[in-house]
PDB file of C-alpha atoms and ligand atoms in Angstrom:
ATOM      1  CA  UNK N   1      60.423  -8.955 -35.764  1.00 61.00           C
ATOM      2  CA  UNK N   2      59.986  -7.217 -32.480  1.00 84.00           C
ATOM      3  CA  UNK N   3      56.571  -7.716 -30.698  1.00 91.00           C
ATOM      4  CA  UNK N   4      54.345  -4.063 -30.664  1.00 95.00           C
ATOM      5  CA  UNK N   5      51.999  -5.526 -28.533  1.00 97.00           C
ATOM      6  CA  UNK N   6      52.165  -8.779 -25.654  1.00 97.00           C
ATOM      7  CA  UNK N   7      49.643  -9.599 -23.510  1.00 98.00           C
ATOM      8  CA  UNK N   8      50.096 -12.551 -21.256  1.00 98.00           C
ATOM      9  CA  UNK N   9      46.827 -14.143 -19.051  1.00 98.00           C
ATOM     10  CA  UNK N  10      45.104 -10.379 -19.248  1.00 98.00           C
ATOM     11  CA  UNK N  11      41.251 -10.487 -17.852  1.00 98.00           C
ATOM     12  CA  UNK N  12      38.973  -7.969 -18.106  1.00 98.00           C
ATOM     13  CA  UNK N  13      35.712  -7.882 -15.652  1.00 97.00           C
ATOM     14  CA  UNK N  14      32.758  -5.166 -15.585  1.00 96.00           C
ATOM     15  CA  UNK N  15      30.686  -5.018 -12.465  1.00 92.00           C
ATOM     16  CA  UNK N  16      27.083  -3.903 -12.824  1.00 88.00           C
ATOM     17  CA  UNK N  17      24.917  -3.793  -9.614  1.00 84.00           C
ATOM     18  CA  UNK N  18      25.851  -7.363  -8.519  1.00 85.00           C
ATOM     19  CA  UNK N  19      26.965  -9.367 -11.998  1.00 91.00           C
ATOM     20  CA  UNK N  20      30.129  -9.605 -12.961  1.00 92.00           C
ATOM     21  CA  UNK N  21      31.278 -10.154 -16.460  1.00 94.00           C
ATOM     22  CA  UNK N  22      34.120 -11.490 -17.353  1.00 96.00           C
ATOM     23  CA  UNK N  23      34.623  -9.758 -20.739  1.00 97.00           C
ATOM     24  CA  UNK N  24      38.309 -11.539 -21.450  1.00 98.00           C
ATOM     25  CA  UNK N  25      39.078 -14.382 -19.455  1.00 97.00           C
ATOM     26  CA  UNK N  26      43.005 -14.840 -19.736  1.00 97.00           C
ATOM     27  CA  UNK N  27      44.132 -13.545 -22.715  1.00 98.00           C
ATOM     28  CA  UNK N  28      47.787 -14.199 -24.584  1.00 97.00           C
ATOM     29  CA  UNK N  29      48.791 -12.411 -27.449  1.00 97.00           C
ATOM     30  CA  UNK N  30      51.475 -10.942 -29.061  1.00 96.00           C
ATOM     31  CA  UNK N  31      51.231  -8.715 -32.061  1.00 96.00           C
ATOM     32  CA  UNK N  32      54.846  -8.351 -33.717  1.00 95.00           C
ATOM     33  CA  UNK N  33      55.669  -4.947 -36.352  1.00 95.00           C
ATOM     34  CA  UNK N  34      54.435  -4.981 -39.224  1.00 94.00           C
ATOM     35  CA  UNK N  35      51.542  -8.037 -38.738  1.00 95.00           C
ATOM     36  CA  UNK N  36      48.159  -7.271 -39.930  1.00 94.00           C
ATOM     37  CA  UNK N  37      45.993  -9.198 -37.296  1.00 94.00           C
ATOM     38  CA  UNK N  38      41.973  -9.814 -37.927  1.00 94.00           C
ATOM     39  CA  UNK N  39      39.984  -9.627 -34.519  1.00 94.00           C
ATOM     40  CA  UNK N  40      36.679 -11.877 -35.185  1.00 92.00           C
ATOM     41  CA  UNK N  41      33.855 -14.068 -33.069  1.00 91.00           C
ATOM     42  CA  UNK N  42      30.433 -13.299 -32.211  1.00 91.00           C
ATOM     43  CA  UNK N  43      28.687 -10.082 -30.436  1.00 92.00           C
ATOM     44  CA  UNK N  44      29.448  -9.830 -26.862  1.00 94.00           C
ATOM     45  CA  UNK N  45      33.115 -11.821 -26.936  1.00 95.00           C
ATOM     46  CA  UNK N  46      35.210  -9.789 -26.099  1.00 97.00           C
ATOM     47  CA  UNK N  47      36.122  -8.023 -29.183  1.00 96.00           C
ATOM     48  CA  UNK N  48      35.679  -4.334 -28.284  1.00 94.00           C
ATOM     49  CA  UNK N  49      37.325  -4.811 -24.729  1.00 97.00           C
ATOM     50  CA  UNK N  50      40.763  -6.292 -25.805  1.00 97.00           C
ATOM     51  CA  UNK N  51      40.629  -3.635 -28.658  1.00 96.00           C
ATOM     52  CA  UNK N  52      40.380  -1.043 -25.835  1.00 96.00           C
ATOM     53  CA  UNK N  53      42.676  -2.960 -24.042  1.00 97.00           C
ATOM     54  CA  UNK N  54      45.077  -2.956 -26.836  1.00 97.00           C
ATOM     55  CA  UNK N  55      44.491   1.053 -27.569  1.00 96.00           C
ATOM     56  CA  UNK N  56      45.097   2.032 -23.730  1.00 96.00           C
ATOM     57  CA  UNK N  57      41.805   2.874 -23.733  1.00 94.00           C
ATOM     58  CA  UNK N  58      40.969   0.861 -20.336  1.00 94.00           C
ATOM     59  CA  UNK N  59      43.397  -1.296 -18.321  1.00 93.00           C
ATOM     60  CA  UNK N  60      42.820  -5.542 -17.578  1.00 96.00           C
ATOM     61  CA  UNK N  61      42.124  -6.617 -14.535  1.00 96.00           C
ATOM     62  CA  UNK N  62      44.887  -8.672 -13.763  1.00 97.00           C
ATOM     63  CA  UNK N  63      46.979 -10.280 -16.080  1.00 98.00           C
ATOM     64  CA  UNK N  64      50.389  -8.698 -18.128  1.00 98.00           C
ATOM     65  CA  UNK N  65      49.784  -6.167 -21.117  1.00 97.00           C
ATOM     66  CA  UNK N  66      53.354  -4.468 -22.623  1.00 97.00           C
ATOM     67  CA  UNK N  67      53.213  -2.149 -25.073  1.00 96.00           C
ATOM     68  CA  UNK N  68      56.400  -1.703 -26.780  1.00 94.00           C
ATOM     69  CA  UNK N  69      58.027  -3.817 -24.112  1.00 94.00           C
ATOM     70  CA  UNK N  70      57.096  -1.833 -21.277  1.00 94.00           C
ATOM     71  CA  UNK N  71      54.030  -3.032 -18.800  1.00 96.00           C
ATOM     72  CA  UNK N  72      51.417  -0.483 -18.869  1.00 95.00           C
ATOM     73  CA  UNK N  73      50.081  -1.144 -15.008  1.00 93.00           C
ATOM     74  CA  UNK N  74      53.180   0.932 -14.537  1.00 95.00           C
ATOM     75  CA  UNK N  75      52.115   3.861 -16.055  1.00 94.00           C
ATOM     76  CA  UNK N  76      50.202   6.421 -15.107  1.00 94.00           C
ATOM     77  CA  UNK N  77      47.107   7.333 -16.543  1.00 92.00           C
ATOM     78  CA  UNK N  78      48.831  10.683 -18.269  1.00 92.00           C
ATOM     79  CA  UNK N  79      51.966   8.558 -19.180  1.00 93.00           C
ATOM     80  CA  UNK N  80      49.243   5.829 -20.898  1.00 94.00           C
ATOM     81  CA  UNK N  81      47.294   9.187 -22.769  1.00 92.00           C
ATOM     82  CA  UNK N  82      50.761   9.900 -24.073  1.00 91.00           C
ATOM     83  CA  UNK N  83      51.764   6.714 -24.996  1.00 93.00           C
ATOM     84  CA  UNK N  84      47.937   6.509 -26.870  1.00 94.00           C
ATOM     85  CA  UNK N  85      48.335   9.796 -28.749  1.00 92.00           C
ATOM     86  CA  UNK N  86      51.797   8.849 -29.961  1.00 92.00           C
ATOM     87  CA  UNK N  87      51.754   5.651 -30.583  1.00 95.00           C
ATOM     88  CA  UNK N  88      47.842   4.220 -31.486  1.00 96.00           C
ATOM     89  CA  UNK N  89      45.577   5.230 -34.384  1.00 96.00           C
ATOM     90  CA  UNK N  90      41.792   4.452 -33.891  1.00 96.00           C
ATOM     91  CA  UNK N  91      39.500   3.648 -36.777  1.00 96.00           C
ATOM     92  CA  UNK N  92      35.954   3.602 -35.863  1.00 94.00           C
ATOM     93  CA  UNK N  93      32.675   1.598 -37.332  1.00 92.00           C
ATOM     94  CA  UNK N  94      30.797   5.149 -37.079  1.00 93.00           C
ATOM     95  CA  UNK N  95      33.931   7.303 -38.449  1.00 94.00           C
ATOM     96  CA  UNK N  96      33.780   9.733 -35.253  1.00 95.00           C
ATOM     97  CA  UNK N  97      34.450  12.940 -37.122  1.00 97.00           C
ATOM     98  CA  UNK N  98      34.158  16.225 -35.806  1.00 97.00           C
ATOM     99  CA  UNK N  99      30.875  17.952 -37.903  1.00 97.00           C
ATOM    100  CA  UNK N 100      31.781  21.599 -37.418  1.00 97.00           C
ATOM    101  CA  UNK N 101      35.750  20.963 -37.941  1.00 97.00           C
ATOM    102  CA  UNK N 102      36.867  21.043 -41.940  1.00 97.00           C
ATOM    103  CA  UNK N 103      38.619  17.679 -43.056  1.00 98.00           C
ATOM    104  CA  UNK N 104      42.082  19.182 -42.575  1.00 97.00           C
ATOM    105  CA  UNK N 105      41.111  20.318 -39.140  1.00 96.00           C
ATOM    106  CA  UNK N 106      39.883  16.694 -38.139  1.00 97.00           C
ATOM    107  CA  UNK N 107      43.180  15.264 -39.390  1.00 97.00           C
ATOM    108  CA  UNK N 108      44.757  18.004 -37.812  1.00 96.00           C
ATOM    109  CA  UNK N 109      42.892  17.166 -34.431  1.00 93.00           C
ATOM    110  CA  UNK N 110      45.948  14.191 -33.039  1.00 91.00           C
ATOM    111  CA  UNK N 111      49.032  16.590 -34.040  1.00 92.00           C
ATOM    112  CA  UNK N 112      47.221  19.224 -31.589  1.00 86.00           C
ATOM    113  CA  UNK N 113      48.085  17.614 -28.834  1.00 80.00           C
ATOM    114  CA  UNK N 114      51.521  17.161 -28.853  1.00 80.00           C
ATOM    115  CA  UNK N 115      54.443  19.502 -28.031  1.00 76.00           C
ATOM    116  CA  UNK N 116      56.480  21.098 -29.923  1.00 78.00           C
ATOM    117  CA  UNK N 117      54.702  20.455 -33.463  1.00 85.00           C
ATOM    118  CA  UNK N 118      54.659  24.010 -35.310  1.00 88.00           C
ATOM    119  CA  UNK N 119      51.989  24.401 -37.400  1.00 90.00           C
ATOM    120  CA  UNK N 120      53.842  23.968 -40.788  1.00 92.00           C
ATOM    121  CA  UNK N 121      54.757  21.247 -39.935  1.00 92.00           C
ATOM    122  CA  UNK N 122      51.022  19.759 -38.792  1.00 94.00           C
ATOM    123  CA  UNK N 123      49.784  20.925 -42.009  1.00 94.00           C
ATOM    124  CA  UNK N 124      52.104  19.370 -44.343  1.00 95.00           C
ATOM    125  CA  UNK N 125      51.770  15.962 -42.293  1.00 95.00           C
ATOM    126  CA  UNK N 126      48.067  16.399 -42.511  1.00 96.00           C
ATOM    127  CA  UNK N 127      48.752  16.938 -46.590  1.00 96.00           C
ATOM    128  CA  UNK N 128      50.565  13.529 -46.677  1.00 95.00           C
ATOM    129  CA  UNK N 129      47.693  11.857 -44.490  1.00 96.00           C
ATOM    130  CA  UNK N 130      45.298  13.330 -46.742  1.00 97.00           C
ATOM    131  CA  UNK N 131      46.940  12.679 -49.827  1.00 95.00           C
ATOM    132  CA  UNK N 132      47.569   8.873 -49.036  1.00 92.00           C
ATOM    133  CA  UNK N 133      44.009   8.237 -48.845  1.00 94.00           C
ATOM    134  CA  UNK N 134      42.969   9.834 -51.911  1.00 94.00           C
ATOM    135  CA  UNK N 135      41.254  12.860 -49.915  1.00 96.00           C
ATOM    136  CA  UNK N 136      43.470  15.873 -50.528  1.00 96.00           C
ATOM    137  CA  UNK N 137      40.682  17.146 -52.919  1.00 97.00           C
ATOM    138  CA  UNK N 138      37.669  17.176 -50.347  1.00 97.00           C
ATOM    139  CA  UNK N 139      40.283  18.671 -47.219  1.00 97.00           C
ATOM    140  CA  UNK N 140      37.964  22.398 -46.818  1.00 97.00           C
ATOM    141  CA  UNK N 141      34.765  19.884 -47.150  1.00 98.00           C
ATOM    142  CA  UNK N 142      33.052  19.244 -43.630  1.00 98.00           C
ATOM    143  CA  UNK N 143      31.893  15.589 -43.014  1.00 97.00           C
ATOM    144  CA  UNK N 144      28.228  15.889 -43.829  1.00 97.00           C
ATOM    145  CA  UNK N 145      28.991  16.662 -47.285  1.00 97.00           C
ATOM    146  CA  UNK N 146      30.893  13.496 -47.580  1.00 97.00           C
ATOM    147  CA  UNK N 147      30.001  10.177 -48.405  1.00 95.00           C
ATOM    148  CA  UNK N 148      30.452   7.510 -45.663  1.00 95.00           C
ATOM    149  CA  UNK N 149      33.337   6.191 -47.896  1.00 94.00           C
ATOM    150  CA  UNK N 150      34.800   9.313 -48.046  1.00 96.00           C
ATOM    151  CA  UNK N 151      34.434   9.676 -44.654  1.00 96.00           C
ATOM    152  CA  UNK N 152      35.871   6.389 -43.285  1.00 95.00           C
ATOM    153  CA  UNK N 153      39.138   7.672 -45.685  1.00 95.00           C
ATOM    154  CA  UNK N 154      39.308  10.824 -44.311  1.00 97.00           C
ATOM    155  CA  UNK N 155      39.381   9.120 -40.163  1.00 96.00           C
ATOM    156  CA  UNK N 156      41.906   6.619 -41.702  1.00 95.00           C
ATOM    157  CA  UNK N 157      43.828   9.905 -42.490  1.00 96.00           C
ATOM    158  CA  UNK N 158      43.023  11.409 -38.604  1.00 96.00           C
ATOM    159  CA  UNK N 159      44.353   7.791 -37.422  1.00 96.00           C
ATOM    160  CA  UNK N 160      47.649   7.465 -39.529  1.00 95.00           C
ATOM    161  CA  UNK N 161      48.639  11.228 -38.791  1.00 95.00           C
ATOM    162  CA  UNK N 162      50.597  11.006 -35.868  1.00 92.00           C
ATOM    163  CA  UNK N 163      52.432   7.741 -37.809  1.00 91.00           C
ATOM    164  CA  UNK N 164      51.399   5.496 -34.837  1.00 93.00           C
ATOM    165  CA  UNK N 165      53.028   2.562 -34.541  1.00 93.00           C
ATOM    166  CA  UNK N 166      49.587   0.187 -33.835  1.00 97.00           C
ATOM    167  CA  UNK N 167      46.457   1.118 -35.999  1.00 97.00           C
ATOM    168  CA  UNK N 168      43.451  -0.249 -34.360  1.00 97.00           C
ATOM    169  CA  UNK N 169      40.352  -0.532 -36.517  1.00 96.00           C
ATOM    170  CA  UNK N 170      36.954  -1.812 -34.665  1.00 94.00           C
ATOM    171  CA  UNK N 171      34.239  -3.157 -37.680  1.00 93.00           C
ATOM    172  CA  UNK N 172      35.421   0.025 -40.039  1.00 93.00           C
ATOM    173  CA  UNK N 173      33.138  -1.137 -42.791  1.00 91.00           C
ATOM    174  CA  UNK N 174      29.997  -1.534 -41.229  1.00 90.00           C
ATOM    175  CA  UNK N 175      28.376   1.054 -41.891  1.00 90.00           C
ATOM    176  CA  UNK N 176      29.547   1.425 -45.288  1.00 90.00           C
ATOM    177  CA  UNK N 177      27.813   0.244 -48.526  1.00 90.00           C
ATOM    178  CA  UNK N 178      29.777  -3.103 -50.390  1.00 89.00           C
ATOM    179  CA  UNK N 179      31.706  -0.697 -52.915  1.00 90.00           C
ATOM    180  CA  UNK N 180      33.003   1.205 -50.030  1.00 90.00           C
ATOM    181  CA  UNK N 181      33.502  -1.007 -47.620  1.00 89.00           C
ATOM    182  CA  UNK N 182      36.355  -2.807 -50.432  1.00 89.00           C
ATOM    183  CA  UNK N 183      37.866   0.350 -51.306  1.00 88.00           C
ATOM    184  CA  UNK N 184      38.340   0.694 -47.346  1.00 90.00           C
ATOM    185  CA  UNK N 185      39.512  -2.550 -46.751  1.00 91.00           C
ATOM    186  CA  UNK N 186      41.933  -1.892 -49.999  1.00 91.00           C
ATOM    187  CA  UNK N 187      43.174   0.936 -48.489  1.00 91.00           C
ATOM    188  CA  UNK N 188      44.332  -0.389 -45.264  1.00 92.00           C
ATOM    189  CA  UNK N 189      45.686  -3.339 -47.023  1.00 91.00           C
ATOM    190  CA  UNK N 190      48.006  -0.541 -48.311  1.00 90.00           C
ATOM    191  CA  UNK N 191      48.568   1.315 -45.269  1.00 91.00           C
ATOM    192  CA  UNK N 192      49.872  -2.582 -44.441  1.00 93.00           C
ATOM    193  CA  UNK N 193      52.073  -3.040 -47.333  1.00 91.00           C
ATOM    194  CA  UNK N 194      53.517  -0.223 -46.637  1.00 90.00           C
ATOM    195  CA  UNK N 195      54.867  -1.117 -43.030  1.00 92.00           C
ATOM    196  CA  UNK N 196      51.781  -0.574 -40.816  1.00 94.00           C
ATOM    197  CA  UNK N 197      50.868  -2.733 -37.697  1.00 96.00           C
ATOM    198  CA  UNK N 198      46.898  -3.416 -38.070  1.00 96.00           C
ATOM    199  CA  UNK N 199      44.603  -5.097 -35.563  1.00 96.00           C
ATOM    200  CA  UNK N 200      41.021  -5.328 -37.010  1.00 95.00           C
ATOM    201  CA  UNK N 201      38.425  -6.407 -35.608  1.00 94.00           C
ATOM    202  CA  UNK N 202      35.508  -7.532 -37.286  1.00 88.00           C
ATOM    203  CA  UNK N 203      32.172  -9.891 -36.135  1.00 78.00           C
ATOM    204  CA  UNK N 204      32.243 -11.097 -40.449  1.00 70.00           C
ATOM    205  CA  UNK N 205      34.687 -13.566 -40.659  1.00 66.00           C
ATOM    206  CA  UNK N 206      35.193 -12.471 -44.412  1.00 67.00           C
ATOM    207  CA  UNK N 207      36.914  -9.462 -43.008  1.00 66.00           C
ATOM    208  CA  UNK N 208      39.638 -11.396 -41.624  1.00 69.00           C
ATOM    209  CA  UNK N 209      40.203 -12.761 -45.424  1.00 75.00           C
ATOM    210  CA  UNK N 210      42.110  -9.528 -46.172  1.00 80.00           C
ATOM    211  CA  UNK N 211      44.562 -10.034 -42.868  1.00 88.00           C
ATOM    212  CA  UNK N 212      47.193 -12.068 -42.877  1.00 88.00           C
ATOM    213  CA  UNK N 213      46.723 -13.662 -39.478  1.00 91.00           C
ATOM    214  CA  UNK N 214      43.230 -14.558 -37.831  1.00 91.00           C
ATOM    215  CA  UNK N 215      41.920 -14.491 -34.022  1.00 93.00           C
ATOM    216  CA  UNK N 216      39.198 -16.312 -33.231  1.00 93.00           C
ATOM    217  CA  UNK N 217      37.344 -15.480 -30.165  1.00 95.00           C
ATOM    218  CA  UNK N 218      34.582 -16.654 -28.337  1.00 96.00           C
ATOM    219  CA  UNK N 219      33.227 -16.121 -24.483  1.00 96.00           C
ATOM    220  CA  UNK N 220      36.181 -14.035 -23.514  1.00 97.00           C
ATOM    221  CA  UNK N 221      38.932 -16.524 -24.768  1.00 97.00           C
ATOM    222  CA  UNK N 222      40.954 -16.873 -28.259  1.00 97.00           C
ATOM    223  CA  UNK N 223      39.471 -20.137 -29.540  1.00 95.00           C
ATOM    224  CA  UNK N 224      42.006 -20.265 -32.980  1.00 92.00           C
ATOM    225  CA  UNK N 225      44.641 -18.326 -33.931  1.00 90.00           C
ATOM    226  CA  UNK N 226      45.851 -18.933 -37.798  1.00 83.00           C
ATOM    227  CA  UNK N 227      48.865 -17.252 -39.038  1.00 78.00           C
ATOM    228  CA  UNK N 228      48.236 -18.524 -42.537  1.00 71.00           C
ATOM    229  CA  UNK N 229      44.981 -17.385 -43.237  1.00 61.00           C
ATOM    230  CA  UNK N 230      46.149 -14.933 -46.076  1.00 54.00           C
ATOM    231  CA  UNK N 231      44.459 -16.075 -48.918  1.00 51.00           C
ATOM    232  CA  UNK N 232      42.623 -13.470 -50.344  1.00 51.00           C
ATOM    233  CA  UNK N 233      45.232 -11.033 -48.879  1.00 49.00           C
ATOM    234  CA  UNK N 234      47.845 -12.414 -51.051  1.00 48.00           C
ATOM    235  CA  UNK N 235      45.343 -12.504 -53.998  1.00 51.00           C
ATOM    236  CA  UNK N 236      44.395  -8.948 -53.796  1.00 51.00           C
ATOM    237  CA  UNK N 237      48.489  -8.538 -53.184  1.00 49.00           C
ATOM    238  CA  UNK N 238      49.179 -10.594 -56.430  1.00 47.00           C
ATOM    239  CA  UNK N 239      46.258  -8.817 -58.280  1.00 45.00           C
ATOM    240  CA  UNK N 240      47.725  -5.163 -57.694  1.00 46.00           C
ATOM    241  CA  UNK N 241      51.625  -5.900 -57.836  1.00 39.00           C
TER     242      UNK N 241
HETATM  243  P1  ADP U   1      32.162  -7.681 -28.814  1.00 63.67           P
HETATM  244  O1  ADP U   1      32.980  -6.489 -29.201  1.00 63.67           O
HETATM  245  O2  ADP U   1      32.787  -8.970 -29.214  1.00 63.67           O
HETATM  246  O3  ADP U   1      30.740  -7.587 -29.268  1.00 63.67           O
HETATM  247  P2  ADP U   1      32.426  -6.633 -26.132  1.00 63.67           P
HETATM  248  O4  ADP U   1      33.890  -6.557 -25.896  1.00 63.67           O
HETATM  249  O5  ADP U   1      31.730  -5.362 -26.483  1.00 63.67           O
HETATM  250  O6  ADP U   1      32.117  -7.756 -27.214  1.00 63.67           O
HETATM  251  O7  ADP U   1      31.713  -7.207 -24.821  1.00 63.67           O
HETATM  252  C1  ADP U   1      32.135  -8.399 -24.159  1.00 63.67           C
HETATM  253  C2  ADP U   1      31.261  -8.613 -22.934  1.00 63.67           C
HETATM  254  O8  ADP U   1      31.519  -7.611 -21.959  1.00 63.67           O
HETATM  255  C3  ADP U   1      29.788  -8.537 -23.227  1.00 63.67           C
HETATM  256  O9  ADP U   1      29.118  -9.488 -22.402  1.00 63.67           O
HETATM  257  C4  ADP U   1      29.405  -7.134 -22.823  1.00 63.67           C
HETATM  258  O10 ADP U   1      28.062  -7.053 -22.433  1.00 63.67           O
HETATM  259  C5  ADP U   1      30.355  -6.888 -21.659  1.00 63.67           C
HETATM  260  N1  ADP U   1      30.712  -5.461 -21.522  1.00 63.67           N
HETATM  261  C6  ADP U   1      31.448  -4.741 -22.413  1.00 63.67           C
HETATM  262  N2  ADP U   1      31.634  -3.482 -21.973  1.00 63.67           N
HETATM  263  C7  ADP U   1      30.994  -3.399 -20.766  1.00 63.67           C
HETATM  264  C8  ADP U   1      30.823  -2.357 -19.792  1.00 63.67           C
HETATM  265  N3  ADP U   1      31.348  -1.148 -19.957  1.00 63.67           N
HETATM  266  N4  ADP U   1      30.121  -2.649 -18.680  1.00 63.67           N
HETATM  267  C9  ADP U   1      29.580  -3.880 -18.482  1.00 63.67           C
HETATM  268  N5  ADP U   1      29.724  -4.918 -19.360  1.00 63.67           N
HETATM  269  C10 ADP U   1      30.413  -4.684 -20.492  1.00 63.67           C
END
């Protein structure tokens, strides 16, 4: 399998008046198609930042990061926007919908930026999004009549869109309920089976049950990194086969 993602001694420091913190301190990791990767360690280790990192959201320090085989510090910043809007779907702990945009139009929203997509053809991909997480029926609904369930489904919808080929979720269940937060979790374990690249990151170590592989991290550094740990994934896998 061909890697998506490598990242080879990356670092990551913020400076605040004089304090520096060194947010990832020599990263390596390589995220291959198809793996479904769960991010997990305490608050404040580094989570966020190599999620950002991973999403071309904000750059290392020093260190190599290739996405797709090429090495982003060789990009420039519109040529890394590009590569983020084609290529990465974002699923957020607080859903980050768009309150005065219908659910079709906040699905819509990635496919807007891109050349040459007519609008037939936006709408019928935003159908499919829609459709494949069970949210075809609410699509002229705005988010504040949703549930936060329903919600969540409807930015997992805005994230697959564009068919990116890295979906990036940062704690996507914590704000949801226990009965949500499952059907969530079952429904990216579906997006997975059916071919997706996943990197979640969660601060509950039970969220990395449902991935196949597990990152530990603490202070800025992977501390274990266990491509086995699929054990309820396979369960739930054997449970709805
Ligand atoms: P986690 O997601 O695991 O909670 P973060 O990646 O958010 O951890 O943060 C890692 C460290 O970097 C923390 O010490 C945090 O305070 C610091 N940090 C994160 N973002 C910034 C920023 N924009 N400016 C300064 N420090 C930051």
């Amino acid at each position: 399998m061909s890697d998506i993602v490598t990242l080879q001694g990356v670092c990551k420091a913020f400076h605040s008046a004089d304090l520096e913190t060194l947010a990832l301190a020599g990263i390596d990791l390589a995220v291959s198609q198809g793996e479904y990767l769960a991010i997990s360690g305490p608050s404040g280790c580094g989570k966020s930042t190599l999620l950002s990192l991973l999403g071309l959201l904000d750059s290392p320090t020093s260190g190599s990061y290739r996405f797709q085989g090429q090495e982003v510090a060789t990009l420039s910043r519109n040529e890394q926007a590009r590569l983020r809007n084609r290529h990465v779907g974002f699923i957020f702990q607080s859903f980050n919908l768009i309150g005065s945009l219908s659910v079709e139009d906040n699905v819509a929203l990635p496919l807007s930026y891109r050349d040459g997509m007519d609008k037939a053809e936006i709408r019928s991909r935003v159908r499919e999004a829609l459709d494949s997480v069970g949210m075809m029926h609410r699509r002229q609904h705005f988010p504040s009549q949703l549930s936060g369930g329903q919600q969540q489904r409807v930015a997992v919808a805005r994230a697959i869109v564009g068919q990116p080929a890295l979906l990036l979720a940062d704690e996507p269940t914590g704000n949801l309920d226990s009965r949500s937060a499952e059907s969530v979790m079952l429904l990216l374990r579906d997006l997975h089976a059916a071919g997706a690249t996943i990197c979640l990151v969660t601060h509950d170590p039970r969220g990395g049950e449902w991935a196949q592989r597990t990152v530990q991290m603490f202070d800025g550094h992977i501390v274990a990194d266990d491509p086995g740990a699929a054990s309820r994934y396979w369960r739930h896998a054997q449970v709805t086969a």
